[in-house]
Amino acid sequence: MRVVPVVVFVFESTWQVRIRLLIPEVSMPLHPALGAVAVIGATCGGYCISRRK
């Protein structure tokens, strides 16, 4: 059930943002950026948990 608030927050955040990726600056809607960060965080968390067992 923790995924539902994240999905709602991501899809409610539709304004444009500027994101600096090392050198280039990208202008994009906030929801894909938040979605990408959520997926990367979940992947890293899952990897760390699986390494403990």
Short mmCIF file of N, CA and C in Angstrom, two decimals:
data_model
loop_
_atom_site.label_atom_id
_atom_site.label_comp_id
_atom_site.label_asym_id
_atom_site.label_seq_id
_atom_site.Cartn_x
_atom_site.Cartn_y
_atom_site.Cartn_z
N MET A 1 0.81 -1.21 0.00
CA MET A 1 0.00 0.00 0.00
C MET A 1 0.85 1.26 0.00
N ARG A 2 2.16 1.14 0.14
CA ARG A 2 3.02 2.32 0.13
C ARG A 2 3.18 2.90 -1.26
N VAL A 3 2.87 2.13 -2.29
CA VAL A 3 3.05 2.58 -3.66
C VAL A 3 1.96 3.58 -4.05
N VAL A 4 0.77 3.43 -3.52
CA VAL A 4 -0.36 4.28 -3.92
C VAL A 4 -0.09 5.75 -3.66
N PRO A 5 0.37 6.18 -2.47
CA PRO A 5 0.64 7.61 -2.28
C PRO A 5 1.75 8.14 -3.20
N VAL A 6 2.74 7.30 -3.49
CA VAL A 6 3.82 7.72 -4.39
C VAL A 6 3.27 7.95 -5.79
N VAL A 7 2.45 7.04 -6.28
CA VAL A 7 1.88 7.17 -7.62
C VAL A 7 0.99 8.40 -7.70
N VAL A 8 0.16 8.64 -6.69
CA VAL A 8 -0.71 9.82 -6.68
C VAL A 8 0.13 11.08 -6.69
N PHE A 9 1.17 11.16 -5.86
CA PHE A 9 2.02 12.34 -5.81
C PHE A 9 2.72 12.58 -7.13
N VAL A 10 3.22 11.51 -7.75
CA VAL A 10 3.94 11.65 -9.02
C VAL A 10 3.02 12.20 -10.10
N PHE A 11 1.81 11.68 -10.22
CA PHE A 11 0.92 12.11 -11.29
C PHE A 11 0.24 13.45 -11.01
N GLU A 12 0.26 13.92 -9.77
CA GLU A 12 -0.26 15.25 -9.46
C GLU A 12 0.77 16.34 -9.74
N SER A 13 2.02 15.97 -9.85
CA SER A 13 3.11 16.94 -10.05
C SER A 13 3.37 17.08 -11.54
N THR A 14 2.67 18.01 -12.19
CA THR A 14 2.76 18.11 -13.65
C THR A 14 3.49 19.35 -14.13
N TRP A 15 3.97 20.22 -13.23
CA TRP A 15 4.60 21.45 -13.70
C TRP A 15 5.99 21.17 -14.26
N GLN A 16 6.49 22.11 -15.07
CA GLN A 16 7.80 21.98 -15.72
C GLN A 16 8.91 22.33 -14.73
N VAL A 17 9.99 21.59 -14.78
CA VAL A 17 11.16 21.85 -13.95
C VAL A 17 12.41 21.77 -14.82
N ARG A 18 13.46 22.41 -14.36
CA ARG A 18 14.77 22.30 -15.02
C ARG A 18 15.65 21.43 -14.14
N ILE A 19 16.22 20.40 -14.74
CA ILE A 19 17.05 19.45 -14.02
C ILE A 19 18.44 19.47 -14.64
N ARG A 20 19.45 19.62 -13.81
CA ARG A 20 20.82 19.61 -14.30
C ARG A 20 21.39 18.22 -14.10
N LEU A 21 21.78 17.57 -15.20
CA LEU A 21 22.39 16.24 -15.17
C LEU A 21 23.87 16.39 -15.47
N LEU A 22 24.68 16.57 -14.45
CA LEU A 22 26.11 16.83 -14.55
C LEU A 22 26.37 18.09 -15.40
N ILE A 23 26.34 18.00 -16.71
CA ILE A 23 26.60 19.19 -17.54
C ILE A 23 25.32 19.69 -18.22
N PRO A 24 24.54 18.85 -18.92
CA PRO A 24 23.37 19.40 -19.62
C PRO A 24 22.24 19.77 -18.66
N GLU A 25 21.45 20.74 -19.06
CA GLU A 25 20.27 21.12 -18.30
C GLU A 25 19.05 20.72 -19.11
N VAL A 26 18.15 19.96 -18.51
CA VAL A 26 16.99 19.42 -19.19
C VAL A 26 15.74 20.05 -18.60
N SER A 27 14.81 20.46 -19.45
CA SER A 27 13.52 20.97 -19.00
C SER A 27 12.48 19.90 -19.31
N MET A 28 11.76 19.47 -18.27
CA MET A 28 10.79 18.39 -18.44
C MET A 28 9.73 18.48 -17.36
N PRO A 29 8.59 17.82 -17.54
CA PRO A 29 7.59 17.78 -16.47
C PRO A 29 8.15 17.05 -15.26
N LEU A 30 7.66 17.42 -14.09
CA LEU A 30 8.20 16.86 -12.85
C LEU A 30 7.83 15.38 -12.67
N HIS A 31 6.66 14.94 -13.16
CA HIS A 31 6.24 13.57 -12.87
C HIS A 31 7.15 12.49 -13.47
N PRO A 32 7.71 12.63 -14.67
CA PRO A 32 8.66 11.58 -15.10
C PRO A 32 9.94 11.56 -14.27
N ALA A 33 10.38 12.75 -13.84
CA ALA A 33 11.59 12.80 -13.01
C ALA A 33 11.34 12.12 -11.66
N LEU A 34 10.21 12.40 -11.05
CA LEU A 34 9.88 11.75 -9.77
C LEU A 34 9.70 10.25 -9.94
N GLY A 35 9.07 9.86 -11.03
CA GLY A 35 8.90 8.42 -11.30
C GLY A 35 10.23 7.72 -11.47
N ALA A 36 11.16 8.35 -12.19
CA ALA A 36 12.48 7.75 -12.39
C ALA A 36 13.23 7.63 -11.07
N VAL A 37 13.16 8.66 -10.24
CA VAL A 37 13.83 8.61 -8.94
C VAL A 37 13.21 7.54 -8.05
N ALA A 38 11.89 7.39 -8.10
CA ALA A 38 11.23 6.36 -7.29
C ALA A 38 11.65 4.96 -7.74
N VAL A 39 11.75 4.75 -9.04
CA VAL A 39 12.17 3.43 -9.55
C VAL A 39 13.62 3.15 -9.18
N ILE A 40 14.49 4.15 -9.32
CA ILE A 40 15.90 3.97 -8.97
C ILE A 40 16.04 3.68 -7.48
N GLY A 41 15.30 4.41 -6.65
CA GLY A 41 15.35 4.19 -5.21
C GLY A 41 14.84 2.82 -4.81
N ALA A 42 13.75 2.38 -5.43
CA ALA A 42 13.21 1.06 -5.12
C ALA A 42 14.17 -0.04 -5.56
N THR A 43 14.82 0.15 -6.69
CA THR A 43 15.79 -0.83 -7.17
C THR A 43 16.98 -0.93 -6.23
N CYS A 44 17.51 0.23 -5.83
CA CYS A 44 18.65 0.23 -4.89
C CYS A 44 18.25 -0.37 -3.54
N GLY A 45 17.08 -0.03 -3.05
CA GLY A 45 16.61 -0.59 -1.79
C GLY A 45 16.42 -2.09 -1.86
N GLY A 46 15.83 -2.55 -2.94
CA GLY A 46 15.65 -3.99 -3.12
C GLY A 46 16.97 -4.73 -3.21
N TYR A 47 17.93 -4.12 -3.87
CA TYR A 47 19.26 -4.74 -3.97
C TYR A 47 19.92 -4.83 -2.59
N CYS A 48 19.84 -3.75 -1.81
CA CYS A 48 20.46 -3.75 -0.48
C CYS A 48 19.79 -4.77 0.44
N ILE A 49 18.49 -4.89 0.37
CA ILE A 49 17.77 -5.86 1.20
C ILE A 49 18.12 -7.28 0.80
N SER A 50 18.23 -7.53 -0.51
CA SER A 50 18.55 -8.89 -0.96
C SER A 50 19.98 -9.27 -0.60
N ARG A 51 20.89 -8.30 -0.50
CA ARG A 51 22.27 -8.59 -0.12
C ARG A 51 22.40 -8.97 1.35
N ARG A 52 21.47 -8.50 2.19
CA ARG A 52 21.53 -8.81 3.62
C ARG A 52 21.17 -10.26 3.92
N LYS A 53 20.32 -10.83 3.11
CA LYS A 53 19.82 -12.18 3.38
C LYS A 53 20.74 -13.26 2.89
#
